[in-house]
CSV table of C-alpha atoms in Angstrom, one decimal:
chain,number,residue,atom,x,y,z
A,1,GLU,CA,-0.1,-0.1,0.1
A,2,PRO,CA,1.4,3.6,-1.1
A,3,GLU,CA,2.7,5.5,2.0
A,4,VAL,CA,4.2,8.8,2.8
A,5,THR,CA,7.8,8.2,3.9
A,6,GLN,CA,9.9,10.8,5.9
A,7,THR,CA,13.6,10.9,6.8
A,8,PRO,CA,15.2,11.1,9.3
A,9,SER,CA,13.0,9.7,11.9
A,10,HIS,CA,14.9,11.6,14.7
A,11,GLN,CA,17.1,14.7,14.1
A,12,VAL,CA,19.1,16.3,16.8
A,13,THR,CA,20.5,19.8,16.1
A,14,GLN,CA,22.3,22.6,17.9
A,15,MET,CA,20.3,25.8,18.3
A,16,GLY,CA,20.9,28.2,15.6
A,17,GLN,CA,21.7,25.5,13.0
A,18,GLU,CA,19.7,25.0,9.9
A,19,VAL,CA,17.8,21.5,9.4
A,20,ILE,CA,16.2,20.0,6.4
A,21,LEU,CA,13.4,17.5,6.8
A,22,ARG,CA,12.6,15.3,4.1
A,23,CYS,CA,9.4,13.6,2.6
A,24,VAL,CA,8.4,11.6,-0.1
A,25,PRO,CA,4.6,12.0,-0.7
A,26,ILE,CA,2.5,9.3,-2.3
A,27,SER,CA,3.5,9.4,-5.9
A,28,ASN,CA,0.2,10.5,-7.7
A,29,HIS,CA,-0.8,13.0,-4.9
A,30,LEU,CA,-0.9,16.5,-5.6
A,31,TYR,CA,-1.3,18.3,-2.4
A,32,PHE,CA,1.5,18.3,0.2
A,33,TYR,CA,1.4,19.6,3.9
A,34,TRP,CA,3.8,20.0,6.8
A,35,TYR,CA,2.3,19.8,10.3
A,36,ARG,CA,4.1,19.9,13.7
A,37,GLN,CA,3.0,18.5,17.1
A,38,ILE,CA,5.0,19.8,20.1
A,39,LEU,CA,5.0,16.8,22.9
A,40,GLY,CA,1.7,16.6,24.6
A,41,GLN,CA,0.1,19.4,22.3
A,42,LYS,CA,-2.3,19.4,19.4
A,43,VAL,CA,-1.2,18.8,15.8
A,44,GLU,CA,-0.6,22.3,14.2
A,45,PHE,CA,-0.9,23.3,10.4
A,46,LEU,CA,2.2,24.8,9.0
A,47,VAL,CA,1.8,24.9,5.4
A,48,SER,CA,0.2,23.5,2.3
A,49,PHE,CA,1.8,23.1,-1.2
A,50,TYR,CA,0.2,22.6,-4.5
A,51,ASN,CA,1.3,23.0,-8.1
A,52,ASN,CA,4.8,23.9,-7.1
A,53,GLU,CA,4.1,26.9,-4.8
A,54,ILE,CA,2.7,27.4,-1.3
A,55,SER,CA,-1.2,27.2,-1.3
A,56,GLU,CA,-1.7,28.4,2.5
A,57,LYS,CA,0.5,29.0,5.5
A,58,SER,CA,-0.4,29.4,9.1
A,59,GLU,CA,1.0,32.1,11.3
A,60,ILE,CA,3.6,29.7,12.7
A,61,PHE,CA,5.2,29.4,9.2
A,62,ASP,CA,7.2,32.6,9.2
A,63,ASP,CA,10.5,33.5,7.5
A,64,GLN,CA,12.3,30.9,9.6
A,65,PHE,CA,10.5,28.1,7.5
A,66,SER,CA,10.7,27.4,3.8
A,67,VAL,CA,9.4,24.4,1.8
A,68,GLU,CA,10.7,23.1,-1.6
A,69,ARG,CA,9.9,20.3,-4.0
A,70,PRO,CA,13.4,20.1,-5.5
A,71,ASP,CA,12.6,17.0,-7.8
A,72,GLY,CA,9.3,15.0,-8.9
A,73,SER,CA,9.4,13.0,-5.6
A,74,ASN,CA,11.0,14.8,-2.5
A,75,PHE,CA,9.0,17.5,-0.5
A,76,THR,CA,11.3,19.3,2.1
A,77,LEU,CA,10.9,21.4,5.0
A,78,LYS,CA,13.9,23.8,5.9
A,79,ILE,CA,14.3,25.3,9.2
A,80,ARG,CA,16.7,28.2,9.4
A,81,SER,CA,18.4,29.1,12.8
A,82,THR,CA,16.7,26.6,14.9
A,83,LYS,CA,15.2,27.7,18.3
A,84,LEU,CA,14.8,25.4,21.4
A,85,GLU,CA,11.0,25.8,21.0
A,86,ASP,CA,11.3,24.1,17.4
A,87,SER,CA,11.7,20.9,19.2
A,88,ALA,CA,8.7,18.9,18.0
A,89,MET,CA,7.5,16.0,15.9
A,90,TYR,CA,7.1,17.2,12.3
A,91,PHE,CA,4.6,15.3,10.1
A,92,CYS,CA,4.5,15.3,6.3
A,93,ALA,CA,1.1,14.4,4.8
A,94,SER,CA,-0.2,14.3,1.0
A,95,SER,CA,-3.7,14.0,-0.5
A,96,LEU,CA,-4.7,13.3,-3.9
A,97,GLY,CA,-6.9,16.4,-4.6
A,98,ASP,CA,-9.3,16.9,-7.4
A,99,GLY,CA,-12.3,16.3,-5.1
A,100,ASN,CA,-10.4,13.5,-3.0
A,101,THR,CA,-9.2,15.5,0.1
A,102,GLU,CA,-8.4,12.8,2.4
A,103,ALA,CA,-4.8,13.5,3.6
A,104,PHE,CA,-2.3,10.7,4.7
A,105,PHE,CA,0.5,11.1,7.1
A,106,GLY,CA,4.0,10.0,7.3
A,107,GLN,CA,5.7,8.4,10.3
A,108,GLY,CA,7.1,11.8,11.3
A,109,THR,CA,10.6,13.3,12.2
A,110,ARG,CA,11.2,14.0,15.8
A,111,LEU,CA,13.4,17.1,15.9
A,112,THR,CA,15.1,17.7,18.9
A,113,VAL,CA,17.0,21.3,19.2
A,114,VAL,CA,19.7,21.3,22.1
B,1,GLN,CA,-9.0,32.4,13.6
B,2,LYS,CA,-10.4,29.0,12.4
B,3,GLU,CA,-10.9,26.9,15.6
B,4,VAL,CA,-11.8,23.3,16.1
B,5,GLU,CA,-13.0,22.3,19.6
B,6,GLN,CA,-13.0,19.0,21.2
B,7,ASN,CA,-13.4,17.6,24.7
B,8,SER,CA,-9.9,16.5,25.6
B,9,GLY,CA,-11.3,13.7,28.0
B,10,PRO,CA,-10.1,11.2,29.1
B,11,LEU,CA,-13.2,9.3,28.0
B,12,SER,CA,-13.3,5.8,29.7
B,13,VAL,CA,-15.8,3.3,28.4
B,14,PRO,CA,-16.0,-0.5,29.0
B,15,GLU,CA,-15.3,-2.9,26.3
B,16,GLY,CA,-18.5,-3.5,24.1
B,17,ALA,CA,-19.9,-0.1,24.8
B,18,ILE,CA,-20.5,2.8,22.3
B,19,ALA,CA,-17.9,5.5,22.4
B,20,SER,CA,-19.3,9.1,21.4
B,21,LEU,CA,-16.8,11.7,20.4
B,22,ASN,CA,-17.6,15.3,19.6
B,23,CYS,CA,-16.1,18.2,17.9
B,24,THR,CA,-17.2,21.7,17.0
B,25,TYR,CA,-15.8,24.0,14.3
B,26,SER,CA,-15.9,27.8,14.0
B,27,ASP,CA,-15.5,28.4,10.3
B,28,ARG,CA,-18.9,28.2,8.6
B,29,GLY,CA,-17.1,27.8,5.3
B,30,SER,CA,-15.6,24.5,6.3
B,31,GLN,CA,-16.3,21.7,3.7
B,32,SER,CA,-14.4,18.5,4.6
B,33,PHE,CA,-14.4,16.7,7.9
B,34,PHE,CA,-12.2,14.1,9.1
B,35,TRP,CA,-11.5,11.9,12.0
B,36,TYR,CA,-8.0,10.6,12.9
B,37,ARG,CA,-6.9,8.1,15.5
B,38,GLN,CA,-3.4,8.8,16.9
B,39,TYR,CA,-1.8,6.1,19.2
B,40,SER,CA,0.9,7.6,21.5
B,41,GLY,CA,4.2,8.3,19.8
B,42,LYS,CA,2.7,7.8,16.4
B,43,SER,CA,1.3,9.6,13.5
B,44,PRO,CA,-2.4,10.4,12.9
B,45,GLU,CA,-4.2,7.7,11.0
B,46,LEU,CA,-7.3,8.6,8.9
B,47,ILE,CA,-10.3,6.4,10.0
B,48,MET,CA,-13.5,8.5,8.7
B,49,PHE,CA,-14.2,11.4,6.5
B,50,ILE,CA,-17.6,13.1,5.8
B,51,TYR,CA,-18.6,15.9,3.5
B,52,SER,CA,-22.1,16.0,3.6
B,53,ASN,CA,-24.9,16.4,6.3
B,54,GLY,CA,-26.1,13.2,8.0
B,55,ASP,CA,-24.5,9.9,8.9
B,56,LYS,CA,-21.7,7.9,7.5
B,57,GLU,CA,-21.2,4.4,8.5
B,58,ASP,CA,-17.9,2.4,7.9
B,59,GLY,CA,-17.9,-0.9,10.1
B,60,ARG,CA,-18.1,0.0,13.7
B,61,PHE,CA,-17.5,3.6,13.2
B,62,THR,CA,-20.2,6.2,12.3
B,63,ALA,CA,-19.4,9.8,11.3
B,64,GLN,CA,-22.2,12.5,11.9
B,65,LEU,CA,-22.2,16.0,10.6
B,66,ASN,CA,-24.4,18.9,11.1
B,67,LYS,CA,-23.3,21.8,9.3
B,68,ALA,CA,-26.0,24.2,10.5
B,69,SER,CA,-24.8,23.6,14.1
B,70,GLN,CA,-21.2,23.4,13.1
B,71,TYR,CA,-20.9,20.1,14.7
B,72,VAL,CA,-19.3,16.6,13.8
B,73,SER,CA,-19.2,13.5,15.9
B,74,LEU,CA,-17.8,10.1,15.8
B,75,LEU,CA,-19.5,6.9,17.2
B,76,ILE,CA,-17.6,3.7,17.9
B,77,ARG,CA,-19.7,0.6,18.4
B,78,ASP,CA,-18.5,-2.5,20.3
B,79,SER,CA,-15.5,-0.6,21.5
B,80,GLN,CA,-12.4,-2.6,21.9
B,81,PRO,CA,-9.1,-2.2,24.1
B,82,SER,CA,-7.5,-1.7,20.9
B,83,ASP,CA,-9.4,1.6,20.1
B,84,SER,CA,-7.7,3.1,23.0
B,85,ALA,CA,-6.0,6.1,21.6
B,86,THR,CA,-6.4,9.9,21.1
B,87,TYR,CA,-9.1,10.8,18.4
B,88,LEU,CA,-8.3,14.0,16.4
B,89,CYS,CA,-11.3,15.9,14.6
B,90,ALA,CA,-10.0,17.8,11.5
B,91,VAL,CA,-11.7,20.4,9.3
B,92,SER,CA,-10.8,21.7,6.0
B,93,ASN,CA,-12.1,24.3,3.4
B,94,TYR,CA,-13.1,23.4,-0.2
B,95,ASN,CA,-9.6,23.5,-1.7
B,96,ASN,CA,-8.5,21.5,1.3
B,97,ASN,CA,-5.3,23.5,1.7
B,98,ASP,CA,-5.7,24.4,5.4
B,99,MET,CA,-7.0,21.4,7.3
B,100,ARG,CA,-6.8,22.1,11.0
B,101,PHE,CA,-7.0,20.0,13.9
B,102,GLY,CA,-8.7,19.9,17.3
B,103,ALA,CA,-6.7,19.1,20.3
B,104,GLY,CA,-8.0,15.4,20.4
B,105,THR,CA,-10.1,13.4,22.8
B,106,ARG,CA,-8.2,10.7,24.5
B,107,LEU,CA,-10.3,7.3,24.8
B,108,THR,CA,-9.7,4.5,27.0
B,109,VAL,CA,-11.5,1.2,26.5
B,110,LYS,CA,-11.5,-1.0,29.7
B,111,PRO,CA,-11.7,-4.6,29.1
């Protein structure tokens, strides 16, 4: 069964460093998303991406964050100059689009900023 | 601000009982409604979606939507201990480009 895959599963980085989280969405899906979940808190929407551009972003998704689809399969989230409060689980998701709006999630990347 | 509200629980039901989970949302323009299940330390897993007013049944799960009341619910019949998890309500607009989650309701099914 097709699935969303994320790498790495766990990333530890020093405060101030840049990190790139990687995702491979389901191959025929057209919409891609990043969410984050701080430990013990709700799943928070960061950004959606469609047709090679950002479709919607939340108030959390400031200039520190960027997304890219560098090739036909990968979808990345870059966090510049990480802060301690960026420590969270980051989930990538994708949906087929075109009336099929159900989003399927990857297993997540746990980011720890020290 | 697009809000999705859920009772955080915990909700505890005995095995075999019906578990009822509720969700309200603030954006009247919302078009798509989802229930996800999240086990501790895992990613959200889609279990139901509903787009139209009324009921939608899938096995032991029934989703109910009332757009006039801005209310969506999930019923789990014949609850099993393996149903113990946090249930997340998610709401999206027509373009599905900003699906927002509630905080989740933690369900415990006791054997």
